[in-house]
Amino acid sequence: MIDGDDQAPLDELSVLREGEREQVLFGFNATQAEYPQQALIQELFEAQVKRSPQATALVYEEQSLSY
């Protein structure tokens, strides 16, 4: 138990240390990317197809699809 208070209610316990919590909440979620503002989603998809037609586009369980 990281908090050290063995009498604390479960909803008040911290499983992660502060640095780990910051990494999970903010570090791993730093996925912002610049995209053309006027492009439609299907146009972005088509552009990706042209760039890498054999790249994996989707994985579900044991199956995968390329572009």
PDB file of N, CA, C and O in Angstrom:
ATOM      1  N   MET A   1       0.861  -1.164   0.000  1.00  0.00           N
ATOM      2  CA  MET A   1       0.000   0.000   0.000  1.00  0.00           C
ATOM      3  C   MET A   1       0.910   1.230   0.000  1.00  0.00           C
ATOM      4  O   MET A   1       1.720   1.410   0.884  1.00  0.00           O
ATOM      5  N   ILE A   2       0.761   2.042  -0.990  1.00  0.00           N
ATOM      6  CA  ILE A   2       1.648   3.188  -1.155  1.00  0.00           C
ATOM      7  C   ILE A   2       1.340   4.284  -0.146  1.00  0.00           C
ATOM      8  O   ILE A   2       2.231   4.907   0.393  1.00  0.00           O
ATOM      9  N   ASP A   3       0.084   4.552   0.121  1.00  0.00           N
ATOM     10  CA  ASP A   3      -0.269   5.632   1.037  1.00  0.00           C
ATOM     11  C   ASP A   3       0.171   5.360   2.473  1.00  0.00           C
ATOM     12  O   ASP A   3       0.418   6.278   3.231  1.00  0.00           O
ATOM     13  N   GLY A   4       0.239   4.108   2.873  1.00  0.00           N
ATOM     14  CA  GLY A   4       0.695   3.760   4.211  1.00  0.00           C
ATOM     15  C   GLY A   4      -0.375   3.816   5.281  1.00  0.00           C
ATOM     16  O   GLY A   4      -0.115   3.510   6.431  1.00  0.00           O
ATOM     17  N   ASP A   5      -1.586   4.205   4.978  1.00  0.00           N
ATOM     18  CA  ASP A   5      -2.672   4.275   5.958  1.00  0.00           C
ATOM     19  C   ASP A   5      -3.540   3.035   5.800  1.00  0.00           C
ATOM     20  O   ASP A   5      -4.355   2.951   4.901  1.00  0.00           O
ATOM     21  N   ASP A   6      -3.337   2.055   6.680  1.00  0.00           N
ATOM     22  CA  ASP A   6      -4.081   0.807   6.554  1.00  0.00           C
ATOM     23  C   ASP A   6      -5.539   0.925   7.003  1.00  0.00           C
ATOM     24  O   ASP A   6      -6.301  -0.024   6.898  1.00  0.00           O
ATOM     25  N   GLN A   7      -5.957   2.085   7.459  1.00  0.00           N
ATOM     26  CA  GLN A   7      -7.346   2.307   7.855  1.00  0.00           C
ATOM     27  C   GLN A   7      -8.117   3.186   6.859  1.00  0.00           C
ATOM     28  O   GLN A   7      -9.293   3.466   7.051  1.00  0.00           O
ATOM     29  N   ALA A   8      -7.466   3.607   5.806  1.00  0.00           N
ATOM     30  CA  ALA A   8      -8.103   4.495   4.827  1.00  0.00           C
ATOM     31  C   ALA A   8      -9.126   3.721   3.993  1.00  0.00           C
ATOM     32  O   ALA A   8      -8.914   2.554   3.678  1.00  0.00           O
ATOM     33  N   PRO A   9     -10.229   4.351   3.622  1.00  0.00           N
ATOM     34  CA  PRO A   9     -11.192   3.717   2.716  1.00  0.00           C
ATOM     35  C   PRO A   9     -10.526   3.442   1.364  1.00  0.00           C
ATOM     36  O   PRO A   9      -9.638   4.171   0.929  1.00  0.00           O
ATOM     37  N   LEU A  10     -10.973   2.390   0.695  1.00  0.00           N
ATOM     38  CA  LEU A  10     -10.368   2.001  -0.572  1.00  0.00           C
ATOM     39  C   LEU A  10     -10.372   3.113  -1.602  1.00  0.00           C
ATOM     40  O   LEU A  10      -9.417   3.273  -2.365  1.00  0.00           O
ATOM     41  N   ASP A  11     -11.448   3.890  -1.668  1.00  0.00           N
ATOM     42  CA  ASP A  11     -11.516   4.933  -2.686  1.00  0.00           C
ATOM     43  C   ASP A  11     -10.562   6.091  -2.430  1.00  0.00           C
ATOM     44  O   ASP A  11     -10.385   6.959  -3.268  1.00  0.00           O
ATOM     45  N   GLU A  12      -9.909   6.104  -1.294  1.00  0.00           N
ATOM     46  CA  GLU A  12      -8.935   7.147  -0.984  1.00  0.00           C
ATOM     47  C   GLU A  12      -7.493   6.668  -1.136  1.00  0.00           C
ATOM     48  O   GLU A  12      -6.572   7.461  -0.995  1.00  0.00           O
ATOM     49  N   LEU A  13      -7.291   5.398  -1.427  1.00  0.00           N
ATOM     50  CA  LEU A  13      -5.949   4.853  -1.576  1.00  0.00           C
ATOM     51  C   LEU A  13      -5.387   5.167  -2.951  1.00  0.00           C
ATOM     52  O   LEU A  13      -6.110   5.166  -3.943  1.00  0.00           O
ATOM     53  N   SER A  14      -4.100   5.413  -3.005  1.00  0.00           N
ATOM     54  CA  SER A  14      -3.413   5.651  -4.267  1.00  0.00           C
ATOM     55  C   SER A  14      -2.601   4.410  -4.603  1.00  0.00           C
ATOM     56  O   SER A  14      -1.794   3.954  -3.800  1.00  0.00           O
ATOM     57  N   VAL A  15      -2.829   3.867  -5.776  1.00  0.00           N
ATOM     58  CA  VAL A  15      -2.102   2.682  -6.199  1.00  0.00           C
ATOM     59  C   VAL A  15      -0.778   3.083  -6.841  1.00  0.00           C
ATOM     60  O   VAL A  15       0.199   2.361  -6.751  1.00  0.00           O
ATOM     61  N   LEU A  16      -0.752   4.250  -7.459  1.00  0.00           N
ATOM     62  CA  LEU A  16       0.441   4.734  -8.147  1.00  0.00           C
ATOM     63  C   LEU A  16       1.110   5.856  -7.371  1.00  0.00           C
ATOM     64  O   LEU A  16       0.442   6.663  -6.738  1.00  0.00           O
ATOM     65  N   ARG A  17       2.427   5.907  -7.471  1.00  0.00           N
ATOM     66  CA  ARG A  17       3.147   7.050  -6.919  1.00  0.00           C
ATOM     67  C   ARG A  17       2.843   8.261  -7.790  1.00  0.00           C
ATOM     68  O   ARG A  17       2.405   8.128  -8.936  1.00  0.00           O
ATOM     69  N   GLU A  18       3.096   9.459  -7.292  1.00  0.00           N
ATOM     70  CA  GLU A  18       2.740  10.685  -8.015  1.00  0.00           C
ATOM     71  C   GLU A  18       3.364  10.737  -9.403  1.00  0.00           C
ATOM     72  O   GLU A  18       2.705  11.080 -10.385  1.00  0.00           O
ATOM     73  N   GLY A  19       4.645  10.400  -9.525  1.00  0.00           N
ATOM     74  CA  GLY A  19       5.305  10.420 -10.837  1.00  0.00           C
ATOM     75  C   GLY A  19       4.684   9.434 -11.810  1.00  0.00           C
ATOM     76  O   GLY A  19       4.522   9.721 -12.993  1.00  0.00           O
ATOM     77  N   GLU A  20       4.329   8.240 -11.313  1.00  0.00           N
ATOM     78  CA  GLU A  20       3.679   7.238 -12.154  1.00  0.00           C
ATOM     79  C   GLU A  20       2.291   7.707 -12.577  1.00  0.00           C
ATOM     80  O   GLU A  20       1.884   7.524 -13.716  1.00  0.00           O
ATOM     81  N   ARG A  21       1.591   8.315 -11.648  1.00  0.00           N
ATOM     82  CA  ARG A  21       0.243   8.819 -11.940  1.00  0.00           C
ATOM     83  C   ARG A  21       0.304   9.897 -13.026  1.00  0.00           C
ATOM     84  O   ARG A  21      -0.486   9.899 -13.965  1.00  0.00           O
ATOM     85  N   GLU A  22       1.263  10.803 -12.920  1.00  0.00           N
ATOM     86  CA  GLU A  22       1.437  11.852 -13.917  1.00  0.00           C
ATOM     87  C   GLU A  22       1.729  11.252 -15.293  1.00  0.00           C
ATOM     88  O   GLU A  22       1.204  11.703 -16.305  1.00  0.00           O
ATOM     89  N   GLN A  23       2.590  10.218 -15.314  1.00  0.00           N
ATOM     90  CA  GLN A  23       2.937   9.591 -16.587  1.00  0.00           C
ATOM     91  C   GLN A  23       1.715   8.932 -17.221  1.00  0.00           C
ATOM     92  O   GLN A  23       1.479   9.093 -18.418  1.00  0.00           O
ATOM     93  N   VAL A  24       0.928   8.210 -16.441  1.00  0.00           N
ATOM     94  CA  VAL A  24      -0.258   7.528 -16.967  1.00  0.00           C
ATOM     95  C   VAL A  24      -1.297   8.539 -17.450  1.00  0.00           C
ATOM     96  O   VAL A  24      -1.847   8.399 -18.543  1.00  0.00           O
ATOM     97  N   LEU A  25      -1.563   9.557 -16.655  1.00  0.00           N
ATOM     98  CA  LEU A  25      -2.603  10.514 -17.007  1.00  0.00           C
ATOM     99  C   LEU A  25      -2.205  11.496 -18.095  1.00  0.00           C
ATOM    100  O   LEU A  25      -3.030  11.879 -18.928  1.00  0.00           O
ATOM    101  N   PHE A  26      -0.954  11.908 -18.106  1.00  0.00           N
ATOM    102  CA  PHE A  26      -0.547  12.962 -19.021  1.00  0.00           C
ATOM    103  C   PHE A  26       0.511  12.525 -20.030  1.00  0.00           C
ATOM    104  O   PHE A  26       0.410  12.859 -21.209  1.00  0.00           O
ATOM    105  N   GLY A  27       1.506  11.787 -19.599  1.00  0.00           N
ATOM    106  CA  GLY A  27       2.589  11.369 -20.502  1.00  0.00           C
ATOM    107  C   GLY A  27       2.108  10.445 -21.600  1.00  0.00           C
ATOM    108  O   GLY A  27       2.381  10.665 -22.784  1.00  0.00           O
ATOM    109  N   PHE A  28       1.383   9.404 -21.241  1.00  0.00           N
ATOM    110  CA  PHE A  28       0.897   8.444 -22.227  1.00  0.00           C
ATOM    111  C   PHE A  28      -0.207   9.029 -23.090  1.00  0.00           C
ATOM    112  O   PHE A  28      -0.497   8.517 -24.167  1.00  0.00           O
ATOM    113  N   ASN A  29      -0.856  10.075 -22.646  1.00  0.00           N
ATOM    114  CA  ASN A  29      -1.952  10.668 -23.399  1.00  0.00           C
ATOM    115  C   ASN A  29      -1.525  11.867 -24.229  1.00  0.00           C
ATOM    116  O   ASN A  29      -2.368  12.530 -24.829  1.00  0.00           O
ATOM    117  N   ALA A  30      -0.245  12.131 -24.285  1.00  0.00           N
ATOM    118  CA  ALA A  30       0.244  13.247 -25.092  1.00  0.00           C
ATOM    119  C   ALA A  30       0.322  12.800 -26.550  1.00  0.00           C
ATOM    120  O   ALA A  30       1.380  12.514 -27.079  1.00  0.00           O
ATOM    121  N   THR A  31      -0.823  12.705 -27.192  1.00  0.00           N
ATOM    122  CA  THR A  31      -0.901  12.168 -28.548  1.00  0.00           C
ATOM    123  C   THR A  31      -1.383  13.190 -29.563  1.00  0.00           C
ATOM    124  O   THR A  31      -1.825  12.819 -30.646  1.00  0.00           O
ATOM    125  N   GLN A  32      -1.303  14.456 -29.201  1.00  0.00           N
ATOM    126  CA  GLN A  32      -1.753  15.482 -30.132  1.00  0.00           C
ATOM    127  C   GLN A  32      -0.885  15.481 -31.383  1.00  0.00           C
ATOM    128  O   GLN A  32       0.321  15.273 -31.323  1.00  0.00           O
ATOM    129  N   ALA A  33      -1.525  15.709 -32.514  1.00  0.00           N
ATOM    130  CA  ALA A  33      -0.823  15.786 -33.783  1.00  0.00           C
ATOM    131  C   ALA A  33      -1.500  16.845 -34.641  1.00  0.00           C
ATOM    132  O   ALA A  33      -2.691  17.094 -34.506  1.00  0.00           O
ATOM    133  N   GLU A  34      -0.720  17.447 -35.501  1.00  0.00           N
ATOM    134  CA  GLU A  34      -1.255  18.439 -36.417  1.00  0.00           C
ATOM    135  C   GLU A  34      -1.881  17.746 -37.623  1.00  0.00           C
ATOM    136  O   GLU A  34      -1.279  16.837 -38.193  1.00  0.00           O
ATOM    137  N   TYR A  35      -3.073  18.146 -37.974  1.00  0.00           N
ATOM    138  CA  TYR A  35      -3.764  17.617 -39.142  1.00  0.00           C
ATOM    139  C   TYR A  35      -4.251  18.780 -39.985  1.00  0.00           C
ATOM    140  O   TYR A  35      -4.578  19.841 -39.457  1.00  0.00           O
ATOM    141  N   PRO A  36      -4.344  18.562 -41.299  1.00  0.00           N
ATOM    142  CA  PRO A  36      -4.906  19.613 -42.139  1.00  0.00           C
ATOM    143  C   PRO A  36      -6.337  19.930 -41.681  1.00  0.00           C
ATOM    144  O   PRO A  36      -7.162  19.030 -41.554  1.00  0.00           O
ATOM    145  N   GLN A  37      -6.609  21.183 -41.412  1.00  0.00           N
ATOM    146  CA  GLN A  37      -7.901  21.575 -40.863  1.00  0.00           C
ATOM    147  C   GLN A  37      -9.045  21.444 -41.865  1.00  0.00           C
ATOM    148  O   GLN A  37     -10.187  21.293 -41.482  1.00  0.00           O
ATOM    149  N   GLN A  38      -8.741  21.514 -43.141  1.00  0.00           N
ATOM    150  CA  GLN A  38      -9.793  21.469 -44.152  1.00  0.00           C
ATOM    151  C   GLN A  38     -10.017  20.068 -44.717  1.00  0.00           C
ATOM    152  O   GLN A  38     -10.921  19.877 -45.519  1.00  0.00           O
ATOM    153  N   ALA A  39      -9.211  19.090 -44.322  1.00  0.00           N
ATOM    154  CA  ALA A  39      -9.332  17.738 -44.867  1.00  0.00           C
ATOM    155  C   ALA A  39     -10.417  16.958 -44.134  1.00  0.00           C
ATOM    156  O   ALA A  39     -10.555  17.058 -42.911  1.00  0.00           O
ATOM    157  N   LEU A  40     -11.162  16.190 -44.888  1.00  0.00           N
ATOM    158  CA  LEU A  40     -12.156  15.294 -44.311  1.00  0.00           C
ATOM    159  C   LEU A  40     -11.460  14.010 -43.861  1.00  0.00           C
ATOM    160  O   LEU A  40     -10.390  13.660 -44.378  1.00  0.00           O
ATOM    161  N   ILE A  41     -12.066  13.290 -42.942  1.00  0.00           N
ATOM    162  CA  ILE A  41     -11.433  12.077 -42.408  1.00  0.00           C
ATOM    163  C   ILE A  41     -11.159  11.065 -43.512  1.00  0.00           C
ATOM    164  O   ILE A  41     -10.124  10.412 -43.525  1.00  0.00           O
ATOM    165  N   GLN A  42     -12.071  10.931 -44.462  1.00  0.00           N
ATOM    166  CA  GLN A  42     -11.847   9.967 -45.540  1.00  0.00           C
ATOM    167  C   GLN A  42     -10.687  10.397 -46.439  1.00  0.00           C
ATOM    168  O   GLN A  42      -9.960   9.549 -46.973  1.00  0.00           O
ATOM    169  N   GLU A  43     -10.452  11.701 -46.568  1.00  0.00           N
ATOM    170  CA  GLU A  43      -9.309  12.176 -47.345  1.00  0.00           C
ATOM    171  C   GLU A  43      -7.996  11.862 -46.635  1.00  0.00           C
ATOM    172  O   GLU A  43      -7.008  11.483 -47.269  1.00  0.00           O
ATOM    173  N   LEU A  44      -7.979  12.010 -45.320  1.00  0.00           N
ATOM    174  CA  LEU A  44      -6.789  11.642 -44.546  1.00  0.00           C
ATOM    175  C   LEU A  44      -6.510  10.148 -44.655  1.00  0.00           C
ATOM    176  O   LEU A  44      -5.368   9.719 -44.782  1.00  0.00           O
ATOM    177  N   PHE A  45      -7.572   9.354 -44.611  1.00  0.00           N
ATOM    178  CA  PHE A  45      -7.443   7.903 -44.745  1.00  0.00           C
ATOM    179  C   PHE A  45      -6.883   7.546 -46.125  1.00  0.00           C
ATOM    180  O   PHE A  45      -5.956   6.739 -46.243  1.00  0.00           O
ATOM    181  N   GLU A  46      -7.424   8.155 -47.172  1.00  0.00           N
ATOM    182  CA  GLU A  46      -6.953   7.901 -48.533  1.00  0.00           C
ATOM    183  C   GLU A  46      -5.482   8.285 -48.695  1.00  0.00           C
ATOM    184  O   GLU A  46      -4.720   7.574 -49.365  1.00  0.00           O
ATOM    185  N   ALA A  47      -5.076   9.369 -48.085  1.00  0.00           N
ATOM    186  CA  ALA A  47      -3.678   9.793 -48.158  1.00  0.00           C
ATOM    187  C   ALA A  47      -2.768   8.769 -47.474  1.00  0.00           C
ATOM    188  O   ALA A  47      -1.681   8.462 -47.970  1.00  0.00           O
ATOM    189  N   GLN A  48      -3.230   8.221 -46.347  1.00  0.00           N
ATOM    190  CA  GLN A  48      -2.444   7.196 -45.654  1.00  0.00           C
ATOM    191  C   GLN A  48      -2.342   5.937 -46.500  1.00  0.00           C
ATOM    192  O   GLN A  48      -1.299   5.289 -46.550  1.00  0.00           O
ATOM    193  N   VAL A  49      -3.412   5.576 -47.181  1.00  0.00           N
ATOM    194  CA  VAL A  49      -3.405   4.414 -48.070  1.00  0.00           C
ATOM    195  C   VAL A  49      -2.346   4.582 -49.148  1.00  0.00           C
ATOM    196  O   VAL A  49      -1.599   3.653 -49.440  1.00  0.00           O
ATOM    197  N   LYS A  50      -2.268   5.766 -49.727  1.00  0.00           N
ATOM    198  CA  LYS A  50      -1.289   6.032 -50.778  1.00  0.00           C
ATOM    199  C   LYS A  50       0.139   5.974 -50.246  1.00  0.00           C
ATOM    200  O   LYS A  50       1.054   5.521 -50.922  1.00  0.00           O
ATOM    201  N   ARG A  51       0.341   6.464 -49.009  1.00  0.00           N
ATOM    202  CA  ARG A  51       1.683   6.479 -48.411  1.00  0.00           C
ATOM    203  C   ARG A  51       2.177   5.084 -48.064  1.00  0.00           C
ATOM    204  O   ARG A  51       3.353   4.775 -48.214  1.00  0.00           O
ATOM    205  N   SER A  52       1.301   4.228 -47.535  1.00  0.00           N
ATOM    206  CA  SER A  52       1.758   2.915 -47.061  1.00  0.00           C
ATOM    207  C   SER A  52       0.649   1.863 -47.217  1.00  0.00           C
ATOM    208  O   SER A  52       0.041   1.453 -46.228  1.00  0.00           O
ATOM    209  N   PRO A  53       0.403   1.431 -48.450  1.00  0.00           N
ATOM    210  CA  PRO A  53      -0.710   0.517 -48.706  1.00  0.00           C
ATOM    211  C   PRO A  53      -0.584  -0.846 -48.010  1.00  0.00           C
ATOM    212  O   PRO A  53      -1.595  -1.478 -47.726  1.00  0.00           O
ATOM    213  N   GLN A  54       0.635  -1.272 -47.705  1.00  0.00           N
ATOM    214  CA  GLN A  54       0.806  -2.579 -47.067  1.00  0.00           C
ATOM    215  C   GLN A  54       0.878  -2.501 -45.542  1.00  0.00           C
ATOM    216  O   GLN A  54       0.942  -3.525 -44.863  1.00  0.00           O
ATOM    217  N   ALA A  55       0.835  -1.310 -44.991  1.00  0.00           N
ATOM    218  CA  ALA A  55       0.902  -1.146 -43.534  1.00  0.00           C
ATOM    219  C   ALA A  55      -0.368  -1.676 -42.880  1.00  0.00           C
ATOM    220  O   ALA A  55      -1.445  -1.662 -43.473  1.00  0.00           O
ATOM    221  N   THR A  56      -0.250  -2.141 -41.657  1.00  0.00           N
ATOM    222  CA  THR A  56      -1.406  -2.629 -40.914  1.00  0.00           C
ATOM    223  C   THR A  56      -2.292  -1.455 -40.535  1.00  0.00           C
ATOM    224  O   THR A  56      -1.843  -0.485 -39.943  1.00  0.00           O
ATOM    225  N   ALA A  57      -3.566  -1.562 -40.900  1.00  0.00           N
ATOM    226  CA  ALA A  57      -4.526  -0.502 -40.617  1.00  0.00           C
ATOM    227  C   ALA A  57      -5.396  -0.841 -39.426  1.00  0.00           C
ATOM    228  O   ALA A  57      -5.847   0.043 -38.702  1.00  0.00           O
ATOM    229  N   LEU A  58      -5.640  -2.130 -39.201  1.00  0.00           N
ATOM    230  CA  LEU A  58      -6.572  -2.545 -38.165  1.00  0.00           C
ATOM    231  C   LEU A  58      -6.184  -3.913 -37.647  1.00  0.00           C
ATOM    232  O   LEU A  58      -5.829  -4.798 -38.428  1.00  0.00           O
ATOM    233  N   VAL A  59      -6.238  -4.087 -36.330  1.00  0.00           N
ATOM    234  CA  VAL A  59      -6.003  -5.387 -35.712  1.00  0.00           C
ATOM    235  C   VAL A  59      -7.156  -5.668 -34.775  1.00  0.00           C
ATOM    236  O   VAL A  59      -7.504  -4.822 -33.947  1.00  0.00           O
ATOM    237  N   TYR A  60      -7.750  -6.851 -34.939  1.00  0.00           N
ATOM    238  CA  TYR A  60      -8.827  -7.283 -34.043  1.00  0.00           C
ATOM    239  C   TYR A  60      -8.599  -8.746 -33.734  1.00  0.00           C
ATOM    240  O   TYR A  60      -8.593  -9.586 -34.643  1.00  0.00           O
ATOM    241  N   GLU A  61      -8.360  -9.033 -32.460  1.00  0.00           N
ATOM    242  CA  GLU A  61      -8.044 -10.384 -32.002  1.00  0.00           C
ATOM    243  C   GLU A  61      -6.918 -10.961 -32.849  1.00  0.00           C
ATOM    244  O   GLU A  61      -5.839 -10.419 -32.864  1.00  0.00           O
ATOM    245  N   GLU A  62      -7.158 -12.004 -33.601  1.00  0.00           N
ATOM    246  CA  GLU A  62      -6.103 -12.654 -34.400  1.00  0.00           C
ATOM    247  C   GLU A  62      -6.077 -12.180 -35.847  1.00  0.00           C
ATOM    248  O   GLU A  62      -5.288 -12.641 -36.640  1.00  0.00           O
ATOM    249  N   GLN A  63      -6.933 -11.240 -36.208  1.00  0.00           N
ATOM    250  CA  GLN A  63      -7.024 -10.793 -37.582  1.00  0.00           C
ATOM    251  C   GLN A  63      -6.446  -9.388 -37.747  1.00  0.00           C
ATOM    252  O   GLN A  63      -6.518  -8.577 -36.829  1.00  0.00           O
ATOM    253  N   SER A  64      -5.887  -9.124 -38.926  1.00  0.00           N
ATOM    254  CA  SER A  64      -5.413  -7.779 -39.220  1.00  0.00           C
ATOM    255  C   SER A  64      -5.694  -7.464 -40.682  1.00  0.00           C
ATOM    256  O   SER A  64      -5.778  -8.355 -41.521  1.00  0.00           O
ATOM    257  N   LEU A  65      -5.867  -6.181 -40.957  1.00  0.00           N
ATOM    258  CA  LEU A  65      -6.126  -5.697 -42.306  1.00  0.00           C
ATOM    259  C   LEU A  65      -5.094  -4.644 -42.653  1.00  0.00           C
ATOM    260  O   LEU A  65      -4.751  -3.808 -41.827  1.00  0.00           O
ATOM    261  N   SER A  66      -4.632  -4.681 -43.897  1.00  0.00           N
ATOM    262  CA  SER A  66      -3.753  -3.615 -44.365  1.00  0.00           C
ATOM    263  C   SER A  66      -4.600  -2.559 -45.037  1.00  0.00           C
ATOM    264  O   SER A  66      -5.782  -2.750 -45.287  1.00  0.00           O
ATOM    265  N   TYR A  67      -3.970  -1.429 -45.336  1.00  0.00           N
ATOM    266  CA  TYR A  67      -4.697  -0.371 -46.031  1.00  0.00           C
ATOM    267  C   TYR A  67      -5.034  -0.840 -47.419  1.00  0.00           C
ATOM    268  O   TYR A  67      -5.997  -0.541 -47.999  1.00  0.00           O
TER     269      TYR A  67
END
